[in-house]
Coordinates of C-alpha atoms in Angstrom, one line a residue:
Chain A
M11 CA 3.6 -58.5 9.0
N12 CA 0.1 -57.3 8.4
D13 CA -0.7 -57.6 12.1
Q14 CA 2.4 -55.6 12.9
L15 CA 1.5 -52.9 10.4
A16 CA -2.0 -52.8 11.8
T17 CA -0.6 -52.3 15.3
L18 CA 1.6 -49.5 14.1
R19 CA -1.2 -47.8 12.2
A20 CA -3.5 -48.1 15.2
K21 CA -0.9 -46.5 17.5
R22 CA -0.2 -43.8 15.0
Q23 CA -3.9 -43.1 14.7
Q24 CA -4.1 -42.9 18.4
A25 CA -1.3 -40.3 18.5
L26 CA -3.1 -38.3 15.8
E27 CA -6.3 -38.2 17.8
G28 CA -4.6 -36.4 20.7
G29 CA -6.9 -36.3 23.7
G30 CA -9.9 -37.5 21.8
P31 CA -12.8 -35.9 20.0
S32 CA -14.4 -34.3 23.1
R33 CA -11.2 -32.6 24.1
V34 CA -10.6 -31.4 20.6
E35 CA -14.1 -30.0 20.5
A36 CA -13.5 -28.3 23.8
Q37 CA -10.3 -26.8 22.4
H38 CA -12.1 -25.5 19.3
A39 CA -14.9 -24.1 21.6
K40 CA -12.2 -21.9 23.2
G41 CA -11.3 -20.5 19.8
K42 CA -8.1 -22.5 19.8
L43 CA -6.6 -24.9 17.3
T44 CA -5.1 -28.3 18.2
A45 CA -1.4 -28.7 18.1
R46 CA -1.5 -30.7 14.8
E47 CA -3.7 -28.1 13.2
R48 CA -1.3 -25.4 14.2
L49 CA 1.7 -27.3 12.8
S50 CA -0.2 -27.9 9.6
I51 CA -0.6 -24.1 9.2
L52 CA 3.0 -23.3 10.2
C53 CA 4.9 -25.8 8.1
D54 CA 5.0 -26.2 4.4
E55 CA 2.5 -28.8 3.1
A56 CA 3.6 -32.4 3.9
S57 CA 7.0 -31.2 5.2
F58 CA 6.6 -32.1 8.9
Q59 CA 8.5 -35.1 10.1
E60 CA 7.5 -36.1 13.6
L61 CA 9.8 -37.7 16.1
G62 CA 8.7 -39.3 19.3
A63 CA 5.1 -39.7 18.4
L64 CA 4.7 -42.9 20.5
A65 CA 6.6 -41.8 23.6
T66 CA 4.5 -42.1 26.7
H67 CA 5.0 -41.5 30.4
H68 CA 5.5 -44.3 33.0
T69 CA 4.0 -42.7 36.0
T70 CA 1.5 -44.8 37.9
D71 CA 0.9 -42.6 40.9
F72 CA -2.5 -40.9 41.3
G73 CA -4.1 -43.1 38.7
M74 CA -1.8 -41.8 35.9
G75 CA -1.4 -45.4 34.6
E76 CA -4.8 -45.1 33.1
H77 CA -4.0 -41.9 31.3
R78 CA -1.4 -42.8 28.8
Y79 CA -1.4 -41.1 25.4
P80 CA 1.1 -41.6 22.6
G81 CA 3.2 -38.5 22.4
D82 CA 2.4 -37.5 26.0
G83 CA 0.9 -34.2 25.1
I84 CA 3.6 -32.8 22.9
I85 CA 4.5 -33.1 19.2
T86 CA 8.1 -32.6 18.2
G87 CA 9.8 -32.8 14.8
F88 CA 11.2 -31.1 11.8
G89 CA 9.5 -29.2 9.1
K90 CA 10.0 -26.6 6.5
I91 CA 8.8 -23.0 6.3
Q92 CA 9.1 -21.5 2.8
G93 CA 11.5 -24.3 2.0
R94 CA 13.8 -23.5 5.0
R95 CA 14.3 -26.3 7.6
V96 CA 13.1 -25.6 11.1
A97 CA 12.7 -27.7 14.3
V98 CA 9.3 -27.3 16.0
Y99 CA 7.5 -28.5 19.1
A100 CA 3.9 -28.0 19.9
Q101 CA 2.2 -28.7 23.3
D102 CA -1.1 -30.4 22.9
F103 CA -3.6 -29.0 25.4
T104 CA -6.1 -31.8 24.6
V105 CA -3.8 -34.4 26.3
L106 CA -3.7 -34.0 30.0
G107 CA -4.0 -30.2 29.6
G108 CA -0.6 -30.2 27.9
S109 CA 1.0 -30.6 31.4
F110 CA 4.8 -30.5 31.3
S111 CA 6.2 -33.9 32.0
E112 CA 9.5 -35.7 32.0
V113 CA 8.7 -37.2 28.6
Q114 CA 7.8 -33.8 27.2
S115 CA 11.1 -32.5 28.5
N116 CA 13.0 -35.4 26.9
K117 CA 11.3 -34.8 23.6
I118 CA 11.9 -31.1 23.6
S119 CA 15.5 -31.5 24.7
R120 CA 16.0 -34.0 21.9
I121 CA 14.7 -31.6 19.2
Q122 CA 16.7 -28.7 20.8
D123 CA 19.9 -30.7 20.5
L124 CA 19.2 -31.7 16.9
A125 CA 18.3 -28.1 16.0
I126 CA 21.6 -26.9 17.5
E127 CA 23.6 -29.6 15.7
A128 CA 21.8 -28.9 12.4
G129 CA 22.0 -25.2 12.8
I130 CA 18.3 -24.5 12.2
P131 CA 15.7 -22.3 13.9
L132 CA 13.6 -23.7 16.7
I133 CA 10.0 -22.7 17.1
G134 CA 8.0 -23.6 20.2
L135 CA 4.2 -23.6 20.4
N136 CA 3.3 -23.3 24.0
D137 CA -0.1 -24.3 25.4
S138 CA 0.2 -26.0 28.7
G139 CA -1.5 -25.9 32.1
G140 CA 1.9 -26.1 33.9
A141 CA 4.0 -28.8 35.4
R142 CA 2.6 -32.3 35.7
V143 CA 2.1 -32.4 39.5
Q144 CA 1.8 -36.2 39.6
E145 CA 5.4 -36.5 38.5
G146 CA 6.7 -34.5 41.4
V147 CA 10.3 -33.2 41.3
R148 CA 10.9 -35.0 38.0
S149 CA 8.7 -32.5 36.1
L150 CA 10.6 -29.6 37.8
A151 CA 13.9 -31.1 36.7
A152 CA 12.4 -31.4 33.3
Y153 CA 12.1 -27.6 33.0
G154 CA 15.7 -27.3 33.8
E155 CA 16.7 -29.6 30.9
V156 CA 14.9 -27.3 28.5
F157 CA 16.2 -24.1 30.0
V158 CA 19.8 -25.2 29.8
R159 CA 19.4 -26.0 26.1
N160 CA 17.6 -22.6 25.5
V161 CA 20.7 -20.9 26.9
K162 CA 23.0 -23.2 24.8
A163 CA 21.1 -22.4 21.7
S164 CA 20.9 -18.6 22.4
G165 CA 23.0 -16.8 19.9
V166 CA 23.5 -19.9 17.8
I167 CA 20.0 -20.5 16.3
P168 CA 16.9 -18.3 16.2
Q169 CA 14.5 -19.4 18.9
I170 CA 10.9 -18.2 18.6
S171 CA 8.2 -18.9 21.2
L172 CA 4.5 -18.7 20.5
I173 CA 2.2 -18.6 23.5
M174 CA -1.2 -19.9 22.4
G175 CA -2.8 -20.8 25.7
P176 CA -1.7 -20.8 29.3
C177 CA 1.9 -20.7 30.2
A178 CA 2.4 -20.6 33.9
G179 CA 4.9 -21.2 36.6
G180 CA 8.4 -22.3 35.6
A181 CA 7.3 -22.8 32.0
V182 CA 7.4 -19.0 31.4
Y183 CA 11.2 -19.0 31.6
S184 CA 11.7 -21.0 28.4
P185 CA 10.0 -18.3 26.3
A186 CA 11.7 -15.6 28.2
L187 CA 15.1 -17.2 27.3
T188 CA 14.2 -17.3 23.6
D189 CA 14.7 -14.5 21.0
V190 CA 11.1 -13.5 20.3
T191 CA 7.9 -14.3 22.0
I192 CA 4.6 -14.0 20.2
M193 CA 1.3 -14.0 22.2
V194 CA -2.2 -14.6 20.9
N195 CA -4.6 -12.0 22.2
G196 CA -7.5 -13.3 24.2
T197 CA -6.3 -16.9 24.7
A198 CA -2.6 -16.6 25.7
N199 CA -1.4 -15.8 29.2
M200 CA 1.8 -16.0 31.1
F201 CA 2.5 -15.6 34.8
L202 CA 4.7 -17.0 37.5
T203 CA 2.0 -17.2 40.2
G204 CA -1.7 -17.3 39.3
P205 CA -4.5 -15.1 40.5
E206 CA -5.5 -17.5 43.3
I207 CA -2.0 -17.5 44.9
I208 CA -1.8 -13.7 44.5
R209 CA -5.1 -13.3 46.3
T210 CA -4.0 -15.5 49.1
V211 CA -0.5 -13.9 49.5
T212 CA -1.1 -10.2 48.8
G213 CA -4.8 -9.9 48.9
E214 CA -4.9 -8.5 45.4
S215 CA -7.8 -9.5 43.2
V216 CA -6.9 -9.9 39.5
T217 CA -8.1 -11.9 36.6
V218 CA -5.9 -14.1 34.5
E219 CA -6.1 -11.7 31.5
E220 CA -5.3 -8.7 33.7
L221 CA -2.4 -10.6 35.3
G222 CA -0.7 -12.1 32.3
G223 CA -2.7 -11.5 29.1
A224 CA -1.2 -10.8 25.7
W225 CA -1.7 -7.0 26.1
V226 CA -0.1 -7.0 29.6
H227 CA 3.1 -8.6 28.4
N228 CA 3.2 -6.6 25.1
A229 CA 2.3 -3.2 26.4
T230 CA 3.2 -3.2 30.2
S231 CA 5.9 -5.7 31.1
G232 CA 7.7 -6.1 27.7
V233 CA 8.0 -9.8 28.2
A234 CA 6.5 -10.5 24.8
Q235 CA 7.6 -8.7 21.6
V236 CA 4.6 -9.4 19.3
I237 CA 0.8 -9.6 19.8
A238 CA -1.4 -11.5 17.3
D239 CA -5.1 -11.2 16.8
D240 CA -5.6 -14.9 16.6
E241 CA -3.7 -18.2 16.2
Q242 CA -3.6 -18.1 12.4
H243 CA -2.3 -14.5 12.6
A244 CA 0.4 -15.6 15.2
L245 CA 1.6 -18.4 12.9
S246 CA 1.6 -16.0 9.9
L247 CA 3.7 -13.5 11.9
T248 CA 6.1 -16.3 12.8
K249 CA 6.7 -17.0 9.2
S250 CA 7.1 -13.3 8.4
L251 CA 9.6 -12.9 11.3
L252 CA 11.6 -15.9 10.2
A253 CA 12.1 -14.2 6.8
Y254 CA 14.4 -11.7 8.5
L255 CA 16.5 -14.2 10.4
P256 CA 19.2 -16.5 9.2
Q257 CA 19.3 -20.2 9.9
N258 CA 22.1 -19.8 12.5
N259 CA 24.7 -17.4 13.7
T260 CA 27.2 -18.2 10.9
E261 CA 24.8 -17.5 8.1
D262 CA 23.1 -14.4 6.7
P263 CA 19.4 -13.7 6.6
P264 CA 17.6 -14.4 3.4
A265 CA 18.2 -11.6 0.9
L266 CA 15.4 -10.9 -1.6
E267 CA 15.8 -9.8 -5.2
P268 CA 15.5 -6.0 -4.9
Y269 CA 11.9 -5.0 -5.6
D270 CA 12.1 -1.4 -4.6
P271 CA 14.5 0.8 -6.6
P272 CA 17.7 1.3 -4.6
E273 CA 18.1 4.8 -6.0
R274 CA 14.6 5.8 -5.0
M275 CA 14.6 9.3 -3.4
D276 CA 11.3 10.3 -1.8
E277 CA 10.9 14.1 -1.9
A278 CA 8.5 13.9 1.0
L279 CA 11.5 13.2 3.3
N280 CA 12.8 16.7 2.6
D281 CA 9.6 18.1 4.2
I282 CA 9.1 15.6 7.0
I283 CA 10.9 17.6 9.7
P284 CA 8.8 20.5 11.0
A285 CA 10.3 23.9 11.0
D286 CA 9.5 24.3 14.7
D287 CA 11.8 22.2 17.0
H288 CA 9.0 21.5 19.4
V289 CA 6.6 20.0 16.8
P290 CA 6.9 16.2 16.6
Y291 CA 6.7 14.1 13.5
D292 CA 6.0 10.4 13.0
M293 CA 9.2 8.4 12.8
R294 CA 7.2 5.4 11.4
E295 CA 6.3 7.5 8.4
L296 CA 10.0 8.4 7.9
L297 CA 11.0 4.7 8.2
G298 CA 8.3 3.8 5.6
L299 CA 9.7 6.2 3.1
V300 CA 13.3 5.0 3.6
F301 CA 13.1 1.2 3.7
D302 CA 11.8 -1.1 1.0
H303 CA 8.1 -0.9 0.4
D304 CA 6.0 -2.8 3.0
S305 CA 9.1 -4.4 4.6
I306 CA 8.9 -3.2 8.2
F307 CA 8.4 -5.8 10.9
E308 CA 8.2 -4.0 14.3
L309 CA 9.0 -5.6 17.6
H310 CA 7.7 -4.4 21.0
K311 CA 5.3 -2.2 19.1
E312 CA 3.1 -1.6 22.1
W313 CA 5.8 -1.2 24.7
A314 CA 8.1 1.8 25.3
G315 CA 6.7 3.7 22.3
N316 CA 9.3 6.4 22.6
A317 CA 11.7 4.0 20.8
L318 CA 11.0 1.9 17.7
V319 CA 12.8 -1.3 17.0
G320 CA 12.3 -4.0 14.4
F321 CA 13.4 -5.5 11.1
A322 CA 13.1 -4.1 7.6
R323 CA 14.7 -4.4 4.2
L324 CA 17.0 -2.2 2.2
G325 CA 17.7 -3.2 -1.3
G326 CA 16.3 -6.7 -0.4
M327 CA 18.7 -7.1 2.5
S328 CA 17.5 -7.7 6.0
V329 CA 18.4 -5.0 8.5
G330 CA 17.5 -4.1 12.1
F331 CA 16.4 -0.6 12.8
I332 CA 16.4 1.4 16.0
A333 CA 14.7 4.8 16.1
N334 CA 13.5 7.4 18.5
Q335 CA 9.8 8.3 18.2
P336 CA 9.3 12.1 18.6
T337 CA 5.5 11.7 19.1
V338 CA 6.0 9.9 22.4
I339 CA 7.6 11.8 25.2
S340 CA 9.6 13.6 22.5
G341 CA 11.6 10.5 21.8
C342 CA 13.5 10.7 25.2
L343 CA 15.3 7.6 26.4
D344 CA 13.9 6.0 29.6
I345 CA 14.3 2.7 31.4
N346 CA 12.0 0.7 29.2
A347 CA 13.2 2.2 25.9
S348 CA 16.8 1.5 26.9
D349 CA 16.0 -2.2 27.6
K350 CA 14.1 -2.4 24.3
I351 CA 16.9 -0.9 22.3
A352 CA 19.7 -2.9 24.0
R353 CA 17.8 -6.2 23.5
H354 CA 17.3 -5.5 19.8
I355 CA 20.9 -4.6 19.2
T356 CA 22.0 -7.9 20.8
L357 CA 19.4 -9.8 18.8
C358 CA 20.6 -8.3 15.5
D359 CA 24.2 -8.7 16.4
Q360 CA 24.0 -12.4 17.2
F361 CA 22.4 -13.1 13.8
N362 CA 24.6 -10.9 11.6
I363 CA 21.8 -8.4 10.8
P364 CA 23.2 -4.8 10.2
L365 CA 21.9 -2.1 12.4
I366 CA 20.4 1.2 11.2
T367 CA 19.8 3.9 13.9
F368 CA 17.7 6.9 13.3
V369 CA 18.4 9.5 16.0
D370 CA 16.1 12.2 17.2
C371 CA 16.5 12.2 20.9
P372 CA 16.6 15.2 23.2
G373 CA 18.2 13.1 26.0
Y374 CA 17.4 10.8 28.8
L375 CA 14.1 11.3 30.5
P376 CA 14.6 13.4 33.7
G377 CA 12.8 12.4 36.9
V378 CA 13.2 11.0 40.4
E379 CA 11.4 7.8 39.5
Q380 CA 13.7 7.1 36.6
E381 CA 16.8 7.7 38.7
Y382 CA 15.4 5.6 41.6
N383 CA 14.6 2.7 39.2
G384 CA 18.1 2.7 37.8
V385 CA 18.0 4.6 34.5
I386 CA 21.8 4.8 34.7
R387 CA 22.0 1.0 34.8
H388 CA 19.5 0.5 32.1
G389 CA 20.9 3.3 29.9
A390 CA 24.3 1.6 30.1
K391 CA 22.8 -1.4 28.4
I392 CA 22.5 0.6 25.1
I393 CA 26.1 1.6 25.3
Y394 CA 27.3 -1.9 26.2
A395 CA 25.2 -3.5 23.4
Y396 CA 26.4 -1.0 20.7
C397 CA 30.0 -1.3 21.7
Q398 CA 29.8 -5.1 21.8
A399 CA 28.0 -5.4 18.4
T400 CA 30.3 -6.3 15.5
V401 CA 27.6 -6.1 12.7
P402 CA 27.6 -3.1 10.3
K403 CA 26.2 -0.1 12.2
I404 CA 25.0 3.0 10.4
S405 CA 23.4 6.0 12.0
V406 CA 21.3 8.9 10.7
V407 CA 20.7 11.9 12.9
T408 CA 17.5 13.4 11.7
R409 CA 17.0 16.2 14.3
K410 CA 18.0 16.2 18.0
A411 CA 21.1 14.4 19.3
M412 CA 21.7 15.8 22.7
G413 CA 24.1 15.0 25.4
G414 CA 24.5 11.4 26.6
S415 CA 21.9 10.1 24.2
Y416 CA 24.0 11.3 21.3
V417 CA 26.9 9.3 22.6
A418 CA 24.9 6.2 23.4
L419 CA 22.9 6.0 20.2
S420 CA 25.5 4.8 17.8
S421 CA 28.0 7.6 17.8
K422 CA 31.4 7.2 16.3
Q423 CA 32.8 6.1 19.7
M424 CA 30.3 3.3 19.9
N425 CA 32.1 1.7 17.0
N426 CA 29.7 3.1 14.5
D427 CA 30.8 2.5 10.9
V428 CA 29.1 5.3 9.0
A429 CA 27.4 8.4 10.5
F430 CA 25.0 10.5 8.4
A431 CA 23.2 13.6 9.5
W432 CA 20.4 15.6 7.9
P433 CA 20.7 19.4 7.6
S434 CA 18.1 19.6 10.4
A435 CA 20.3 17.8 12.9
Q436 CA 21.0 19.5 16.2
I437 CA 24.1 18.0 17.8
A438 CA 24.8 19.6 21.2
V439 CA 25.6 18.8 24.8
M440 CA 22.3 20.2 25.9
G441 CA 19.3 22.2 24.8
A442 CA 19.6 25.9 24.2
E443 CA 17.3 27.0 27.0
G444 CA 19.1 24.9 29.6
A445 CA 22.5 26.1 28.3
A446 CA 21.4 29.7 28.6
R447 CA 20.5 29.3 32.2
L448 CA 23.6 27.3 33.0
L449 CA 26.2 29.5 31.2
N450 CA 24.7 32.9 31.3
R451 CA 22.5 33.0 34.4
R452 CA 24.4 35.9 36.1
A453 CA 24.5 37.9 32.9
I454 CA 20.8 37.3 32.2
E455 CA 19.9 38.2 35.8
A456 CA 22.0 41.4 35.6
A457 CA 20.6 42.5 32.3
K458 CA 18.1 45.3 32.1
D459 CA 15.8 43.0 30.1
P460 CA 16.5 39.4 31.2
V461 CA 14.0 37.9 28.8
A462 CA 15.7 39.6 25.8
E463 CA 19.1 38.7 27.0
E464 CA 18.1 35.1 27.4
A465 CA 16.6 35.1 24.0
R466 CA 19.7 36.6 22.5
F467 CA 21.8 33.8 24.1
V468 CA 19.5 31.1 23.0
A469 CA 19.6 32.4 19.4
E470 CA 23.4 32.5 19.5
Y471 CA 23.6 29.0 20.9
K472 CA 21.2 27.6 18.3
E473 CA 23.2 29.2 15.5
M474 CA 26.3 27.7 16.8
F475 CA 25.2 24.2 17.7
Y476 CA 21.8 23.5 16.2
N477 CA 23.2 22.2 13.0
P478 CA 25.3 19.2 11.9
Y479 CA 28.2 21.1 10.5
Q480 CA 30.3 21.4 13.7
A481 CA 30.0 17.7 14.2
A482 CA 31.0 17.1 10.6
D483 CA 33.9 19.5 11.0
V484 CA 35.4 17.4 13.8
G485 CA 34.7 14.1 12.1
Q486 CA 31.8 12.9 14.3
I487 CA 29.5 12.9 11.2
D488 CA 30.8 11.4 8.0
E489 CA 28.4 13.1 5.7
V490 CA 25.6 15.6 5.8
I491 CA 23.0 14.5 3.4
E492 CA 19.7 15.6 2.0
P493 CA 16.9 13.6 3.7
R494 CA 15.7 12.2 0.3
E495 CA 19.2 10.8 -0.3
T496 CA 19.0 8.6 2.8
R497 CA 17.8 5.4 1.2
P498 CA 20.4 5.2 -1.6
R499 CA 23.2 6.3 0.8
L500 CA 22.2 3.6 3.3
I501 CA 22.1 0.9 0.6
R502 CA 25.5 1.9 -0.8
A503 CA 27.0 1.9 2.7
L504 CA 25.5 -1.6 3.4
E505 CA 26.9 -2.9 0.1
V506 CA 30.4 -2.1 1.3
L507 CA 29.9 -3.1 4.9
R508 CA 28.2 -6.5 4.4
T509 CA 31.6 -8.2 4.5
K510 CA 32.7 -6.4 7.6
V511 CA 34.5 -8.4 10.2
T512 CA 36.2 -7.2 13.3
Q513 CA 38.8 -8.4 15.7
T514 CA 37.4 -9.2 19.2
I515 CA 39.4 -9.6 22.3
A516 CA 39.4 -13.2 23.7
K517 CA 37.4 -13.4 26.9
K518 CA 34.9 -15.6 28.6
H519 CA 32.2 -13.0 28.6
G520 CA 31.7 -9.4 29.7
L521 CA 29.3 -8.2 32.5
F522 CA 26.3 -6.9 30.7
P523 CA 24.8 -4.2 32.9
V524 CA 21.5 -6.1 33.8
Chain B
M1 CA 54.6 20.9 -77.0
N2 CA 53.0 23.3 -79.6
L3 CA 49.9 25.5 -79.3
Q4 CA 47.8 22.9 -81.1
D5 CA 48.5 20.3 -78.5
L6 CA 47.7 22.8 -75.7
Q7 CA 44.3 23.5 -77.4
W8 CA 43.6 19.8 -77.8
G9 CA 44.4 19.3 -74.1
L10 CA 42.2 22.1 -73.0
M11 CA 39.3 20.9 -75.1
M12 CA 39.6 17.4 -73.7
M13 CA 39.6 18.8 -70.2
V14 CA 36.4 20.8 -70.8
V15 CA 34.7 17.8 -72.5
G16 CA 35.7 15.4 -69.6
M17 CA 34.7 17.7 -66.8
G18 CA 31.5 18.7 -68.7
T19 CA 30.6 15.0 -69.0
V20 CA 31.2 14.3 -65.3
F21 CA 29.2 17.3 -64.2
A22 CA 26.4 16.6 -66.6
L23 CA 26.2 13.0 -65.2
L24 CA 26.2 14.3 -61.7
A25 CA 23.4 16.7 -62.5
L26 CA 21.5 13.9 -64.1
L27 CA 22.0 11.7 -61.0
M28 CA 20.8 14.6 -58.8
V29 CA 17.6 14.9 -60.8
V30 CA 17.0 11.2 -60.7
L31 CA 17.5 11.0 -56.9
M32 CA 15.2 14.0 -56.3
G33 CA 12.6 12.4 -58.5
I34 CA 12.8 9.1 -56.5
G35 CA 12.7 11.1 -53.2
R36 CA 9.6 12.9 -54.4
L37 CA 7.9 9.7 -55.4
D38 CA 8.8 8.0 -52.0
R39 CA 7.6 10.9 -49.9
K40 CA 4.3 9.9 -48.3
R41 CA 1.4 12.0 -48.7
P42 CA 0.4 13.7 -45.5
H43 CA -2.5 12.0 -43.8
L44 CA -5.5 14.2 -43.5
P45 CA -7.1 14.3 -40.2
P46 CA -10.1 12.1 -40.1
P47 CA -13.4 13.8 -40.3
P48 CA -14.7 14.7 -36.9
A49 CA -16.8 11.9 -35.5
H50 CA -20.4 12.5 -34.9
E51 CA -20.4 13.1 -31.2
A52 CA -23.2 11.2 -29.6
A53 CA -25.0 12.7 -26.7
P54 CA -23.9 11.1 -23.3
A55 CA -27.4 10.0 -22.7
E56 CA -27.3 7.9 -25.9
A57 CA -24.0 6.1 -25.0
T58 CA -24.6 2.5 -24.2
P59 CA -22.3 0.7 -21.6
T60 CA -20.1 -1.9 -23.3
V61 CA -18.2 -4.8 -21.8
H62 CA -14.9 -5.5 -23.5
I63 CA -14.0 -9.2 -23.7
V64 CA -10.3 -9.4 -23.0
A65 CA -9.3 -13.0 -23.1
D66 CA -10.7 -16.4 -22.3
G67 CA -14.1 -15.1 -21.7
L68 CA -13.0 -12.8 -18.9
D69 CA -14.4 -9.3 -18.7
E70 CA -12.4 -6.3 -17.4
D71 CA -13.7 -6.5 -13.9
Q72 CA -12.6 -10.2 -13.6
V73 CA -9.2 -9.4 -15.0
A74 CA -8.8 -6.5 -12.6
A75 CA -9.8 -8.7 -9.6
I76 CA -7.4 -11.5 -10.7
T77 CA -4.6 -8.9 -11.1
V78 CA -5.2 -7.5 -7.6
A79 CA -5.3 -11.1 -6.2
V80 CA -2.0 -12.0 -7.9
M81 CA -0.3 -8.8 -6.7
T82 CA -1.6 -9.3 -3.1
H83 CA -0.4 -12.9 -3.2
A84 CA 3.0 -11.9 -4.6
E85 CA 3.4 -9.3 -1.8
H86 CA 2.5 -11.9 0.8
R87 CA 5.0 -14.3 -0.6
R88 CA 7.6 -11.6 -0.5
R89 CA 6.9 -10.8 3.1
L90 CA 7.6 -14.5 3.9
A91 CA 10.8 -14.4 1.8
A92 CA 9.4 -17.3 -0.2
P93 CA 11.9 -19.2 -2.4
E94 CA 11.0 -17.4 -5.6
T95 CA 11.6 -14.0 -4.1
R96 CA 15.1 -14.7 -2.7
A97 CA 18.3 -13.6 -4.3
H98 CA 20.0 -16.8 -3.2
A99 CA 19.3 -19.8 -1.0
P100 CA 19.6 -19.1 2.7
G101 CA 23.0 -20.0 3.9
S102 CA 24.6 -20.1 0.5
Q103 CA 26.3 -16.7 1.1
L104 CA 26.8 -16.3 -2.6
F105 CA 28.4 -12.9 -2.1
A106 CA 30.5 -14.0 0.8
S107 CA 34.2 -14.4 0.5
R108 CA 36.7 -16.5 2.5
W109 CA 37.4 -13.2 4.2
L110 CA 34.0 -13.2 5.7
A111 CA 33.9 -16.9 6.6
V112 CA 37.3 -16.7 8.4
G113 CA 36.5 -13.3 10.0
R114 CA 33.2 -14.4 11.4
G115 CA 34.8 -17.6 12.7
R116 CA 37.4 -15.5 14.6
E117 CA 34.6 -13.3 15.9
S118 CA 32.8 -16.3 17.3
S119 CA 35.9 -18.0 18.8
P120 CA 38.7 -15.5 19.2
F121 CA 41.1 -17.9 20.9
P122 CA 43.7 -18.9 18.4
R123 CA 43.9 -22.7 17.8
E124 CA 47.2 -24.1 19.0
R125 CA 49.4 -25.7 16.4
R126 CA 50.7 -29.1 17.3

């Protein structure tokens, strides 16, 4: 028995050492942690239970028989984060560059299946040079095994991907199929085809960082939702993000003991909207005054800044927020903002997280480029997502709610549950200046003083529509409230709506306007 | 009833009422006396302290507890508050209203309703 134990311990030790001290040193030299170090930070102390630590590949081509490592470059298992069970996998770059193999696929698939069956979140730590070329088509098929389970788990358990190194080729689709992707600035990159291939095919010269760095995917492409300063920050953000998500689609997110008075009314809210319509204000400041102190977790912070999405807390309850940002292109909706909002609505809906929408939107961004690139199709995503969502939905019109954007952004017809408006709300089909030219062009042109006539019409139009009372009169707004009352009103509405259920029509699935 | 009886009755009434009122007056005097004895003497304001010139003031360190000075206590307080806020951001167990998934507030209404939302096809009865 002692010999058998010694053999087991030796194998375990070999698995713990990964690719060996030199590879570990090289990993550290790049400013990166090893897979086991990452897991030790992510999971509660001594909570990680590894599965498949001794699995090894059986490929002998290209001399691979001499490169066999227990675990085959990936660590999979279960752990706990703040006492909550999670399934995790971490690619180990020190072992054969973390190359994606059939064994890796089997191990990930196994942990995915167990996570779905147990109804617990799945967290993937990606750091891989790509497919293991020596395995040929088997490594390609291996990707497919993971993708199919990503889709199976979508909407059932939260899936979070951390990109902590290279993630190239087919491997990028697994993070793209998960709920949230977090990238580490400086060391993480994602791309389908690398700089060498691009130079050969298109003649474009680009570096890895320029092509698929963390900033590119957080600020330009919108592939990733969160950027982290370093690996420890990324792991800390993962834990914070998980605090807003439930274990699975049948449960609710963790609710905290209320730590910020529910009845708190911040007087600063009454003065936050500038008297001049054309002067912007910072929606982030507004959100900070309404939600629980220090509770906002923003997603897509660097992408499509004209819309803000993320998670926050109200009375300790997890909520998702959507807001227009007047400081960026006046808060207009465009293609990217539409994608960002629609994705977040769907994310919150699948995990029973109520939606709070703050509306200050003068409309869709006009422009030939927007129309050519399909702003209609993208804008329709918001409508589809809102109409499809069954979670509690509450809207607050803070200032402008014009035209189609009013309808799209959680109006009553989008199955909105409660609609509030501030006295500064302006709910109209279009802006006053545009309406003046459209409705009174002939009268303005015929007038002795066209400028004065236009000004007179604009003033008349504003008096009629630039307020929330007509909308309240016809039942489109449930209540006009003082801005400082927003927080207690939202919390009371949520208390009622948290047991909301709706009847859905039986169907296979709809056609989301992609 | 003759006149003598009436006089005797009136006299008894005067004596009785006089006795009662006399005792009540005595009681009032006694209570007032007790009240006066119990009344605290107003405290005179302390004599104005001899104000030392600012230049003469010497800095003092107040020992709060366990050998810690005020700066140490302040630093520990800030550290504890920061740690508590960090734990709250992570929804750590001690900050939660209930265990995840326990749905303490949820009713059968919610459980059944969400089940129908997820699988709207009614199950066939056999």
